[in-house]
Structures are given as structure tokens and as C-alpha cells.
CSV table of C-alpha atoms in Angstrom, one decimal:
chain,number,residue,atom,x,y,z
A,1,MET,CA,23.4,-36.7,-80.2
A,2,GLU,CA,23.8,-39.9,-78.2
A,3,VAL,CA,26.5,-41.7,-76.2
A,4,LYS,CA,28.9,-43.8,-78.4
A,5,GLN,CA,27.9,-41.8,-81.5
A,6,THR,CA,31.0,-41.0,-83.6
A,7,PHE,CA,31.6,-38.1,-86.1
A,8,PRO,CA,34.3,-36.0,-87.6
A,9,LEU,CA,35.1,-32.8,-85.6
A,10,THR,CA,37.4,-29.8,-86.2
A,11,ILE,CA,38.7,-28.3,-83.0
A,12,LYS,CA,38.3,-24.6,-82.9
A,13,ARG,CA,39.9,-23.6,-79.6
A,14,LEU,CA,41.0,-24.7,-76.1
A,15,GLY,CA,38.4,-24.6,-73.3
A,16,ILE,CA,39.2,-23.2,-69.8
A,17,ASN,CA,40.1,-26.7,-68.6
A,18,GLY,CA,42.5,-27.3,-71.5
A,19,GLU,CA,40.1,-29.5,-73.5
A,20,GLY,CA,39.6,-29.1,-77.2
A,21,VAL,CA,36.3,-27.4,-78.2
A,22,GLY,CA,34.5,-28.1,-81.5
A,23,TYR,CA,30.9,-27.8,-82.8
A,24,PHE,CA,28.8,-30.6,-84.2
A,25,LYS,CA,25.4,-29.5,-85.6
A,26,ARG,CA,25.7,-26.3,-83.7
A,27,GLN,CA,26.2,-28.1,-80.4
A,28,VAL,CA,29.4,-27.5,-78.3
A,29,VAL,CA,31.5,-30.6,-77.9
A,30,PHE,CA,34.4,-30.8,-75.4
A,31,VAL,CA,37.2,-33.2,-76.3
A,32,PRO,CA,40.0,-33.7,-73.7
A,33,GLY,CA,43.4,-34.1,-75.4
A,34,ALA,CA,42.4,-32.5,-78.7
A,35,LEU,CA,44.2,-29.3,-79.9
A,36,PRO,CA,43.0,-26.3,-81.9
A,37,GLY,CA,43.2,-26.9,-85.7
A,38,GLU,CA,43.1,-30.7,-85.3
A,39,GLU,CA,40.6,-32.8,-87.3
A,40,VAL,CA,39.5,-35.8,-85.1
A,41,VAL,CA,37.0,-38.6,-85.1
A,42,ALA,CA,35.1,-38.0,-81.8
A,43,GLU,CA,33.1,-40.5,-79.8
A,44,VAL,CA,30.5,-39.1,-77.5
A,45,THR,CA,30.9,-40.1,-73.8
A,46,LYS,CA,28.3,-37.8,-72.2
A,47,VAL,CA,25.3,-35.8,-73.4
A,48,LEU,CA,24.1,-32.7,-71.5
A,49,PRO,CA,21.4,-30.1,-72.5
A,50,LYS,CA,23.9,-27.4,-73.4
A,51,TYR,CA,27.0,-29.4,-74.5
A,52,SER,CA,28.4,-32.9,-75.0
A,53,GLU,CA,31.7,-34.5,-74.0
A,54,ALA,CA,33.6,-36.8,-76.3
A,55,ARG,CA,36.9,-38.7,-76.5
A,56,ILE,CA,39.3,-38.8,-79.4
A,57,LYS,CA,38.8,-42.0,-81.4
A,58,LYS,CA,41.3,-41.1,-84.1
A,59,ILE,CA,43.3,-38.0,-85.0
A,60,ARG,CA,42.9,-37.5,-88.8
A,61,LYS,CA,45.0,-34.3,-88.9
A,62,PRO,CA,47.2,-33.5,-85.9
A,63,SER,CA,48.2,-30.0,-84.9
A,64,GLU,CA,51.7,-28.9,-85.9
A,65,HIS,CA,52.1,-28.0,-82.2
A,66,ARG,CA,51.4,-31.5,-80.9
A,67,VAL,CA,54.3,-33.0,-79.0
A,68,THR,CA,54.9,-36.3,-77.1
A,69,PRO,CA,54.3,-35.8,-73.3
A,70,VAL,CA,57.4,-36.4,-71.2
A,71,CYS,CA,55.4,-37.9,-68.3
A,72,PRO,CA,54.8,-41.7,-68.6
A,73,VAL,CA,51.5,-41.4,-66.6
A,74,TYR,CA,50.3,-38.1,-68.2
A,75,GLU,CA,47.1,-39.5,-69.6
A,76,GLU,CA,46.1,-41.4,-66.5
A,77,CYS,CA,47.0,-38.8,-63.9
A,78,GLY,CA,45.2,-35.6,-65.0
A,79,GLY,CA,47.4,-33.3,-62.9
A,80,CYS,CA,48.6,-31.6,-66.1
A,81,GLN,CA,46.4,-31.0,-69.1
A,82,LEU,CA,48.7,-29.6,-71.8
A,83,GLN,CA,51.9,-31.6,-71.9
A,84,HIS,CA,51.0,-32.7,-75.4
A,85,LEU,CA,51.1,-29.0,-76.6
A,86,HIS,CA,54.4,-27.3,-77.4
A,87,TYR,CA,55.2,-24.8,-74.6
A,88,THR,CA,55.4,-21.7,-76.8
A,89,GLN,CA,52.0,-22.5,-78.1
A,90,GLN,CA,50.6,-23.1,-74.6
A,91,LEU,CA,51.5,-19.5,-73.8
A,92,LYS,CA,49.5,-18.3,-76.9
A,93,GLU,CA,46.5,-20.5,-76.1
A,94,LYS,CA,46.4,-19.2,-72.5
A,95,ARG,CA,46.2,-15.6,-73.7
A,96,ASP,CA,43.4,-16.8,-76.0
A,97,ILE,CA,41.5,-18.3,-72.9
A,98,VAL,CA,41.7,-14.8,-71.3
A,99,ILE,CA,40.2,-13.3,-74.5
A,100,GLN,CA,37.5,-15.9,-74.7
A,101,SER,CA,36.5,-15.2,-71.1
A,102,LEU,CA,36.2,-11.4,-71.8
A,103,GLU,CA,34.2,-12.0,-74.9
A,104,ARG,CA,31.8,-14.3,-73.1
A,105,HIS,CA,31.3,-12.4,-69.9
A,106,THR,CA,31.7,-8.7,-70.8
A,107,LYS,CA,30.4,-6.2,-73.3
A,108,LEU,CA,33.9,-4.7,-73.8
A,109,PRO,CA,35.5,-4.1,-77.2
A,110,VAL,CA,37.9,-7.0,-76.6
A,111,ALA,CA,39.7,-6.8,-80.0
A,112,LYS,CA,40.8,-3.2,-79.1
A,113,MET,CA,42.0,-4.1,-75.5
A,114,ASP,CA,45.6,-4.3,-74.5
A,115,ILE,CA,45.9,-8.0,-73.6
A,116,ARG,CA,49.6,-8.8,-73.5
A,117,PRO,CA,51.5,-11.9,-74.5
A,118,THR,CA,51.7,-14.5,-71.6
A,119,ILE,CA,54.9,-14.3,-69.5
A,120,GLY,CA,56.3,-17.9,-69.6
A,121,MET,CA,59.2,-19.7,-68.0
A,122,GLU,CA,62.6,-20.4,-69.6
A,123,ASN,CA,62.5,-23.9,-68.1
A,124,PRO,CA,58.9,-24.9,-67.6
A,125,TRP,CA,59.7,-28.1,-65.7
A,126,GLY,CA,60.4,-29.0,-62.1
A,127,TYR,CA,58.9,-25.7,-60.8
A,128,ARG,CA,56.5,-26.9,-58.1
A,129,ASN,CA,57.9,-26.4,-54.6
A,130,LYS,CA,55.4,-28.7,-52.8
A,131,SER,CA,53.9,-32.1,-53.4
A,132,GLN,CA,51.0,-33.7,-51.6
A,133,PHE,CA,50.9,-37.3,-52.6
A,134,GLN,CA,48.3,-39.7,-51.3
A,135,VAL,CA,49.6,-43.1,-50.3
A,136,GLY,CA,48.1,-46.5,-50.9
A,137,GLU,CA,49.1,-50.2,-51.1
A,138,GLN,CA,49.0,-52.7,-53.9
A,139,GLY,CA,50.2,-56.2,-53.5
A,140,GLY,CA,52.1,-55.3,-50.3
A,141,LYS,CA,53.9,-52.4,-52.1
A,142,ILE,CA,53.4,-48.8,-51.0
A,143,LEU,CA,52.4,-46.4,-53.7
A,144,ALA,CA,52.4,-42.6,-53.6
A,145,GLY,CA,50.8,-40.3,-56.1
A,146,LEU,CA,47.5,-38.8,-57.2
A,147,TYR,CA,44.1,-40.3,-57.9
A,148,GLY,CA,43.5,-40.7,-61.6
A,149,LEU,CA,41.3,-38.4,-63.6
A,150,ASN,CA,37.6,-39.0,-62.5
A,151,SER,CA,38.6,-42.2,-60.7
A,152,HIS,CA,39.5,-43.7,-57.3
A,153,LYS,CA,42.6,-45.4,-58.8
A,154,LEU,CA,45.8,-44.2,-57.2
A,155,ILE,CA,48.4,-43.5,-59.8
A,156,ASN,CA,51.9,-44.2,-58.5
A,157,ILE,CA,54.1,-41.2,-59.5
A,158,GLU,CA,57.9,-41.7,-59.0
A,159,GLN,CA,59.1,-38.7,-61.0
A,160,CYS,CA,56.6,-36.0,-61.5
A,161,ALA,CA,57.9,-33.7,-64.3
A,162,VAL,CA,56.5,-30.5,-62.9
A,163,GLN,CA,57.6,-31.2,-59.3
A,164,HIS,CA,60.9,-29.9,-58.1
A,165,PRO,CA,63.4,-32.8,-58.1
A,166,ALA,CA,63.9,-32.3,-54.3
A,167,THR,CA,60.3,-33.1,-53.6
A,168,ASN,CA,60.3,-36.2,-55.9
A,169,LYS,CA,63.4,-37.5,-54.2
A,170,ALA,CA,61.9,-36.8,-50.7
A,171,THR,CA,58.6,-38.6,-51.4
A,172,GLU,CA,60.4,-41.7,-52.8
A,173,ALA,CA,62.7,-41.8,-49.8
A,174,VAL,CA,59.9,-41.5,-47.3
A,175,LYS,CA,57.8,-44.1,-49.1
A,176,SER,CA,60.6,-46.7,-48.9
A,177,ILE,CA,61.2,-45.9,-45.2
A,178,LEU,CA,57.5,-46.5,-44.4
A,179,GLN,CA,57.7,-49.8,-46.4
A,180,GLU,CA,60.8,-50.9,-44.5
A,181,PHE,CA,59.2,-50.2,-41.1
A,182,ASN,CA,56.0,-51.9,-42.2
A,183,ILE,CA,53.9,-48.9,-41.3
A,184,SER,CA,50.2,-49.4,-42.0
A,185,ILE,CA,48.8,-47.4,-45.0
A,186,TYR,CA,45.3,-45.9,-45.0
A,187,ASN,CA,42.7,-47.5,-47.3
A,188,GLU,CA,40.1,-45.2,-48.6
A,189,LYS,CA,37.5,-47.9,-49.0
A,190,THR,CA,37.8,-49.6,-45.6
A,191,GLN,CA,38.9,-46.4,-43.9
A,192,LYS,CA,41.5,-48.4,-41.9
A,193,GLY,CA,45.2,-47.8,-41.7
A,194,LEU,CA,47.5,-45.1,-40.5
A,195,VAL,CA,49.4,-43.0,-43.1
A,196,ARG,CA,47.2,-41.1,-45.6
A,197,THR,CA,49.5,-38.5,-47.3
A,198,ILE,CA,53.2,-37.6,-47.7
A,199,VAL,CA,53.7,-33.8,-48.1
A,200,ALA,CA,57.1,-32.6,-49.2
A,201,ARG,CA,57.9,-28.9,-49.5
A,202,THR,CA,61.3,-27.4,-50.5
A,203,GLY,CA,62.7,-23.9,-50.3
A,204,ILE,CA,63.8,-23.5,-53.9
A,205,GLN,CA,66.2,-20.6,-53.0
A,206,THR,CA,67.3,-22.0,-49.6
A,207,GLY,CA,67.4,-25.7,-50.3
A,208,GLU,CA,65.6,-26.5,-47.0
A,209,LEU,CA,63.1,-29.3,-47.0
A,210,GLN,CA,60.1,-30.1,-44.9
A,211,ILE,CA,58.3,-33.5,-44.7
A,212,VAL,CA,54.8,-33.8,-43.4
A,213,LEU,CA,53.2,-37.2,-42.6
A,214,ILE,CA,49.4,-37.0,-42.5
A,215,THR,CA,48.1,-39.8,-40.3
A,216,THR,CA,44.7,-40.9,-39.1
A,217,LYS,CA,45.9,-41.3,-35.4
A,218,LYS,CA,48.6,-39.6,-33.3
A,219,GLU,CA,50.4,-42.9,-32.4
A,220,LEU,CA,53.1,-43.5,-35.1
A,221,PRO,CA,54.9,-46.9,-34.5
A,222,SER,CA,58.8,-46.7,-34.8
A,223,LYS,CA,58.5,-42.9,-34.8
A,224,GLU,CA,62.1,-42.3,-33.6
A,225,GLN,CA,63.6,-44.7,-36.1
A,226,ILE,CA,61.6,-43.3,-39.0
A,227,VAL,CA,62.8,-39.7,-38.1
A,228,GLN,CA,66.4,-40.8,-37.8
A,229,GLU,CA,66.2,-42.7,-41.2
A,230,ILE,CA,64.6,-39.6,-42.9
A,231,LYS,CA,67.5,-37.4,-41.6
A,232,ARG,CA,70.1,-40.0,-42.7
A,233,ARG,CA,68.7,-40.3,-46.3
A,234,LEU,CA,67.7,-36.6,-46.6
A,235,PRO,CA,70.2,-34.4,-44.8
A,236,GLU,CA,68.5,-31.3,-46.3
A,237,VAL,CA,65.4,-31.9,-44.1
A,238,VAL,CA,65.1,-29.3,-41.4
A,239,SER,CA,61.5,-29.9,-40.4
A,240,ILE,CA,59.5,-33.1,-39.9
A,241,VAL,CA,55.9,-32.7,-39.0
A,242,GLN,CA,52.9,-35.0,-38.3
A,243,ASN,CA,49.4,-33.8,-39.0
A,244,ILE,CA,46.4,-35.8,-37.7
A,245,ASN,CA,43.4,-36.2,-40.0
A,246,GLY,CA,41.0,-39.0,-38.9
A,247,GLU,CA,38.0,-37.6,-40.7
A,248,LYS,CA,36.3,-39.0,-43.8
A,249,THR,CA,37.1,-36.1,-46.0
A,250,SER,CA,38.8,-35.0,-49.2
A,251,LEU,CA,40.6,-32.3,-47.3
A,252,ILE,CA,44.3,-33.1,-47.0
A,253,PHE,CA,45.1,-31.6,-43.6
A,254,GLY,CA,43.4,-32.1,-40.2
A,255,GLU,CA,43.3,-29.6,-37.4
A,256,GLU,CA,46.1,-31.0,-35.2
A,257,THR,CA,49.7,-30.5,-36.3
A,258,GLU,CA,52.9,-31.4,-34.3
A,259,THR,CA,56.5,-30.9,-35.2
A,260,ILE,CA,58.3,-34.2,-34.4
A,261,GLU,CA,61.8,-33.1,-35.4
A,262,GLY,CA,63.6,-29.9,-36.2
A,263,ASN,CA,61.9,-26.5,-36.9
A,264,ASP,CA,58.2,-25.8,-37.3
A,265,PHE,CA,59.0,-24.2,-40.6
A,266,ILE,CA,61.4,-23.9,-43.6
A,267,GLN,CA,62.7,-20.7,-44.9
A,268,GLU,CA,62.1,-19.4,-48.5
A,269,THR,CA,63.3,-16.3,-50.3
A,270,LEU,CA,61.3,-14.2,-52.8
A,271,GLY,CA,63.4,-11.3,-54.2
A,272,ASP,CA,64.7,-9.5,-51.1
A,273,LEU,CA,62.0,-11.0,-48.8
A,274,GLN,CA,62.4,-14.0,-46.5
A,275,PHE,CA,59.4,-16.1,-45.4
A,276,GLU,CA,58.9,-18.9,-42.8
A,277,LEU,CA,56.7,-21.6,-44.2
A,278,SER,CA,55.0,-23.8,-41.6
A,279,ALA,CA,53.2,-27.0,-42.7
A,280,ARG,CA,49.8,-25.4,-43.4
A,281,THR,CA,51.0,-21.9,-44.6
A,282,PHE,CA,49.8,-21.0,-48.0
A,283,PHE,CA,52.6,-20.0,-50.3
A,284,GLN,CA,52.8,-19.7,-54.1
A,285,LEU,CA,53.8,-23.1,-55.6
A,286,ASN,CA,56.1,-21.6,-58.3
A,287,PRO,CA,58.4,-19.1,-56.7
A,288,GLU,CA,60.3,-18.2,-59.9
A,289,GLN,CA,57.1,-17.0,-61.6
A,290,THR,CA,55.8,-15.5,-58.4
A,291,VAL,CA,58.6,-12.9,-58.6
A,292,ASN,CA,57.5,-12.1,-62.2
A,293,LEU,CA,53.8,-11.9,-61.1
A,294,TYR,CA,54.5,-9.6,-58.1
A,295,ASN,CA,56.8,-7.4,-60.3
A,296,GLU,CA,53.8,-7.0,-62.7
A,297,VAL,CA,51.6,-6.1,-59.7
A,298,LYS,CA,54.2,-3.4,-58.7
A,299,ALA,CA,54.3,-2.1,-62.3
A,300,ALA,CA,50.5,-1.9,-62.5
A,301,ALA,CA,50.2,-0.2,-59.1
A,302,GLY,CA,52.7,2.5,-60.3
A,303,LEU,CA,53.4,3.8,-56.8
A,304,THR,CA,55.3,7.0,-56.0
A,305,GLY,CA,56.0,6.6,-52.3
A,306,THR,CA,52.9,8.3,-50.9
A,307,GLU,CA,50.0,6.1,-51.7
A,308,LYS,CA,47.7,4.3,-49.3
A,309,VAL,CA,47.4,0.7,-50.5
A,310,VAL,CA,44.9,-2.0,-49.4
A,311,ASP,CA,46.1,-5.6,-49.9
A,312,ALA,CA,42.7,-7.4,-49.8
A,313,TYR,CA,42.9,-11.2,-49.3
A,314,CYS,CA,46.4,-10.5,-48.0
A,315,GLY,CA,47.3,-14.0,-46.7
A,316,VAL,CA,50.7,-13.9,-45.1
A,317,GLY,CA,51.3,-10.4,-46.6
A,318,THR,CA,53.5,-11.3,-49.6
A,319,ILE,CA,52.0,-8.8,-52.1
A,320,GLY,CA,51.8,-5.9,-49.7
A,321,LEU,CA,55.3,-6.4,-48.5
A,322,TRP,CA,56.5,-6.6,-52.1
A,323,LEU,CA,55.0,-3.1,-52.7
A,324,ALA,CA,55.9,-1.6,-49.3
A,325,ASP,CA,59.1,0.1,-50.4
A,326,GLN,CA,57.1,2.3,-52.8
A,327,ALA,CA,54.0,2.9,-50.7
A,328,GLY,CA,53.0,5.4,-48.1
A,329,GLU,CA,51.1,2.8,-46.1
A,330,ILE,CA,50.0,-0.8,-46.6
A,331,ARG,CA,46.9,-2.2,-45.0
A,332,GLY,CA,45.8,-5.8,-45.4
A,333,MET,CA,43.0,-8.1,-44.3
A,334,ASP,CA,42.2,-11.8,-44.5
A,335,ILE,CA,39.6,-14.1,-43.1
A,336,ILE,CA,42.2,-16.5,-41.7
A,337,PRO,CA,43.5,-15.1,-38.3
A,338,GLU,CA,46.7,-17.2,-38.5
A,339,SER,CA,47.6,-15.6,-41.8
A,340,ILE,CA,47.2,-12.1,-40.3
A,341,GLU,CA,49.5,-13.1,-37.4
A,342,ASP,CA,52.1,-14.4,-40.0
A,343,ALA,CA,51.7,-11.1,-42.1
A,344,LYS,CA,52.4,-9.0,-39.0
A,345,LYS,CA,55.4,-11.3,-38.2
A,346,ASN,CA,56.7,-11.0,-41.8
A,347,ALA,CA,56.4,-7.2,-41.7
A,348,ARG,CA,58.3,-7.1,-38.4
A,349,ARG,CA,61.0,-9.4,-39.6
A,350,HIS,CA,61.7,-7.1,-42.6
A,351,GLY,CA,61.6,-3.9,-40.5
A,352,ILE,CA,58.6,-2.7,-42.4
A,353,THR,CA,56.6,-0.5,-40.0
A,354,HIS,CA,54.1,1.3,-42.2
A,355,THR,CA,51.7,-1.7,-42.3
A,356,LYS,CA,48.5,-2.6,-40.6
A,357,TYR,CA,46.9,-6.1,-40.8
A,358,VAL,CA,43.5,-7.1,-39.4
A,359,PRO,CA,41.4,-10.3,-39.6
A,360,GLY,CA,38.1,-9.9,-41.4
A,361,LYS,CA,36.5,-9.6,-44.8
A,362,ALA,CA,37.6,-6.6,-47.0
A,363,GLU,CA,33.9,-5.6,-47.6
A,364,ASP,CA,33.4,-5.3,-43.8
A,365,VAL,CA,36.8,-3.7,-42.9
A,366,LEU,CA,37.2,-1.2,-45.7
A,367,PRO,CA,34.0,0.9,-45.0
A,368,LYS,CA,35.0,1.2,-41.4
A,369,TRP,CA,38.4,2.6,-42.4
A,370,VAL,CA,36.8,5.0,-44.8
A,371,LYS,CA,34.3,6.2,-42.1
A,372,LYS,CA,37.3,7.1,-40.0
A,373,GLY,CA,38.8,9.1,-42.8
A,374,TRP,CA,41.3,6.6,-44.3
A,375,LYS,CA,40.7,6.1,-48.0
A,376,PRO,CA,42.9,4.0,-50.2
A,377,ASP,CA,44.5,5.2,-53.4
A,378,VAL,CA,45.1,1.7,-54.7
A,379,ILE,CA,43.4,-1.6,-53.9
A,380,VAL,CA,45.2,-4.9,-54.8
A,381,VAL,CA,42.9,-7.9,-54.9
A,382,ASP,CA,44.1,-11.5,-55.2
A,383,PRO,CA,40.9,-13.5,-54.7
A,384,PRO,CA,40.3,-17.3,-54.9
A,385,ARG,CA,39.0,-18.9,-58.1
A,386,THR,CA,35.4,-17.8,-57.3
A,387,GLY,CA,36.5,-14.2,-57.8
A,388,LEU,CA,35.6,-11.1,-55.7
A,389,ASP,CA,32.7,-11.2,-53.2
A,390,SER,CA,29.8,-9.1,-54.5
A,391,GLY,CA,30.0,-7.1,-51.3
A,392,LEU,CA,33.6,-6.2,-52.0
A,393,LEU,CA,32.7,-5.2,-55.6
A,394,GLN,CA,30.1,-2.8,-54.3
A,395,THR,CA,32.5,-1.5,-51.7
A,396,ILE,CA,35.1,-0.7,-54.4
A,397,LEU,CA,32.4,1.1,-56.4
A,398,GLN,CA,31.5,3.2,-53.4
A,399,VAL,CA,35.0,3.9,-52.1
A,400,LYS,CA,36.3,4.6,-55.6
A,401,PRO,CA,40.1,4.2,-55.2
A,402,GLN,CA,42.0,5.6,-58.1
A,403,LYS,CA,43.4,2.2,-59.1
A,404,VAL,CA,42.5,-1.5,-58.7
A,405,VAL,CA,45.2,-4.1,-59.4
A,406,TYR,CA,43.4,-7.4,-59.9
A,407,VAL,CA,45.5,-10.6,-59.6
A,408,SER,CA,43.4,-13.4,-61.0
A,409,CYS,CA,43.7,-17.2,-61.1
A,410,ASN,CA,40.5,-17.6,-63.1
A,411,PRO,CA,39.9,-15.6,-66.3
A,412,SER,CA,36.1,-16.3,-66.2
A,413,THR,CA,35.6,-14.7,-62.7
A,414,LEU,CA,38.0,-11.9,-63.6
A,415,ALA,CA,35.9,-11.1,-66.7
A,416,LYS,CA,32.6,-11.1,-64.7
A,417,ASP,CA,34.1,-8.8,-62.0
A,418,ILE,CA,35.5,-6.4,-64.7
A,419,GLU,CA,32.0,-6.2,-66.1
A,420,VAL,CA,30.6,-5.1,-62.7
A,421,LEU,CA,33.5,-2.6,-62.0
A,422,GLY,CA,32.9,-1.2,-65.6
A,423,LYS,CA,30.3,1.2,-64.1
A,424,SER,CA,33.1,3.4,-62.8
A,425,TYR,CA,36.4,1.8,-64.0
A,426,GLN,CA,38.2,1.0,-67.2
A,427,VAL,CA,40.8,-1.7,-67.9
A,428,GLU,CA,44.1,-0.3,-68.9
A,429,TYR,CA,45.7,-3.7,-69.8
A,430,ILE,CA,45.8,-7.3,-68.8
A,431,GLN,CA,49.0,-9.2,-68.4
A,432,PRO,CA,48.7,-13.0,-68.4
A,433,VAL,CA,51.4,-14.9,-66.4
A,434,ASP,CA,52.0,-18.7,-66.7
A,435,MET,CA,52.3,-19.8,-63.1
A,436,PHE,CA,51.6,-23.5,-63.9
A,437,PRO,CA,53.2,-24.6,-67.2
A,438,HIS,CA,51.6,-27.7,-68.8
A,439,THR,CA,48.3,-27.2,-67.0
A,440,ALA,CA,45.3,-25.2,-68.2
A,441,HIS,CA,45.6,-22.6,-65.4
A,442,VAL,CA,46.5,-19.0,-66.3
A,443,GLU,CA,47.0,-16.1,-63.9
A,444,CYS,CA,46.5,-12.5,-64.9
A,445,VAL,CA,47.4,-9.0,-63.5
A,446,ALA,CA,44.8,-6.5,-64.6
A,447,LYS,CA,45.4,-2.8,-64.2
A,448,ILE,CA,42.0,-1.1,-63.7
A,449,GLU,CA,41.7,2.7,-63.4
A,450,LEU,CA,38.9,5.0,-62.2
A,451,ARG,CA,37.3,6.8,-65.2
A,452,SER,CA,38.0,10.5,-65.2
């Protein structure tokens, strides 16, 4: 196979990144934008030892589930991967991605496993509560958006279909204010200029709005006038923050953050819980589905009021606090000390006293607790995309809690970790949850029990 070669290809399934997967002369070919069941003419763009990448030259037979994307910059942007697939079919394909991962990375009898239909959204648009749009300049006009797929071209996004309307409106307003005050815009190539990124976060339940301007230097010309203009055009703003990031880096936030108007945070509600979200606090991007996800965690944990529960990778304590009313004791740990302080604060605010939060890695902290005679009945894990640390997997196998509830944002690492835990544990069921409609991401809650 060589670059520019064309051939007919039948698409068999979706890959983990939402691309179509077909086979040509027994070689795997990934085709972005192609859908299962489609017959396409593919043109090779890249050849690697184990697979090739291609683009669609022509669709000979389209999928019955193919739809027209609502977003005008869908194909350039790359933020969503599945807008061209009907939403009900997206849910089926996401379940299939979970099954594929289990088949690839485990020896389990996957066909006999209880892998449930994906929990979707009634309205799968406008769900993201936070946008982080890079700013740039073209012909004297300020743009705000995302860098295009595999490129350094900034795509101007005026109305992102998956962003909450409040964040779209806020970004547009701030962009025009910066334009009116002639504020210099950072240029990635020359590394000169002031404003790099506009971050807008809304409390979907509370309606509060936070604006963060990420700048290369602390001095912001016309700061007072900009603040007053933001407040005039966006009365729902309760927090305006400046973050300074002068480094040459792909990281959005720098280390220095200063509130320039209003509160340090906005309030958001999940179920009966209230949270304070400061500029750099991690919080789920889709609060509506977060409630569904956490309710699935609660169902899988099956608590009776007496259990000792560990919330590993606890962050600001959201999952543990969600379970607290049915647990005997909640203990959590996280490697970010600020998150632990927030978790303690969140527990205090809700009058939840049977919690203990400590900074550190679960694989270091847990054995110390066990040594002192405190052994968990249930461990809830919500790791990053890389999955569980091998040290934690071994710790779980040694400590042997009755139940592990695994919240996963990556089916491949979930499957690999299940295979390791399989020495002592069995999977009762896996419940996929669609946290990010129109993207290839799928979250899962896996209920894993100690073998008797």
C-alpha cells in the first residue's frame, strides 16, 4: 500500500477515535468521517507498519444513519467527530466501542457479558458548561475558536453547537470588547501579543457566569473599562479572572491567577449538592449527564449505610459526597493538594462529617490505612484516560475490597485494568454513559465484585 493509492473499501466498524475502520488486503485502514456499513473509495494518506490512514474520495453507498452536521465548521474543527451520525446510532456505536475494547484487551467471554445500552441525552446539544477558545487575529479582526484538526490554523467559532448558549454569547461579547479597546492578541508564531485565551464557564443550574482572560503579562491596558463593559453586556457575570501564562506551552493555564472583579468562583448545583468552581477547578463539563453517571455509581456501589468507601482520584470530592448519605464512612485521596482542600470544604459546606480527605496517591495511602486496621468495603475509582496506576491495581488485589466501582473515560484502559483485576474479581455489568454527544468519547460505570 502506498500514499495516494485508491481502492474500494467497506467500513466494518467505528474506531475508538470515531473514524471508520475497514480492511484492504488484510491491512487495517482508518478513514475519518466514514461510517459502519458504508462503501467508499478511499485514498491513502499515510502508511504505517500495522495500519494505514485514508480519506474518503467518494461515498458509493452511504449509511442509512448518515446525517448532515449542524455545525458549519464541523469538518475543519475536529472538536466533534460524530455529528454526521444520527444520535440514536451514536449511542449504539459507543456501546460497540466498549465491546471491541473488551474483545481486544481481555480473555473474557464478552458475548455473554451484561453490557448495557448507552445512556444518552434527550437533547444532545448545548451541553458543555465551559469553553476555552484560543484567540488570534486575521486582517485586523479578532478570532476566537480552536485550532483545526492536525493544523495550526485557528478556526473562528461563533456558535459552537455543543457549547451551552451562555458560553457562546460570552465569548462573542468578550471578543468584540477586546477588539473595541484595541487589545493586542497573542501570536503563536512570533510569541508576541497579550491575550491568548478566553475561557467562559456557566453554572447551568444557577445561571452564574465566569470569564477568564489568559494573558502573557500581568499588565492589561484599559482593564477597568474592559471589566465595566463585560458587566454591562453580560450582567450574569459574577466572576472576572485574569490568569497569566507567559510560557511557550500548549497548556492553557499558567500558575498565577488573580480575580479582577466579583467572586473568585461561580456556584453550580448537582442534585442536592452545591459546588464553588474557581477558574482552575476541574468539574464535569456536562452536568446533566454527570447526575446520571453518579446515580449509576451509586446503584453499582449498592450501599446500605454501613460501608467504608474509598473515593480514589477524588478531585474535589464529588463522587464521594454523592454516595455519603448511604455510606458509613467516605475516605478520599488525590495528588492535587488544592483539590483535597476543596473536597474538605465541600464536605463541610454540606454538613457531611463522616469523610476524610488526604493528599497522595491511592497506592501509597491505602496500604497505610489497612495497616492501621481500616479496610474498605468498596473502592470507587475514576482515573484519567491512562487508566489505573499498576501500583493501585496491585493494592486492590492485596486489600481485596468486596466491590470496585470503576468509572472510566477510556474503554481501552478499562478493559486492560479489568483483565488485571480478573485474578480475583468478576465484572457484574458495564453501563456506558454518553457524557459527550457527537464526539467519540464514551464513559462507563463498571460494577466489579470479588469472586466468592
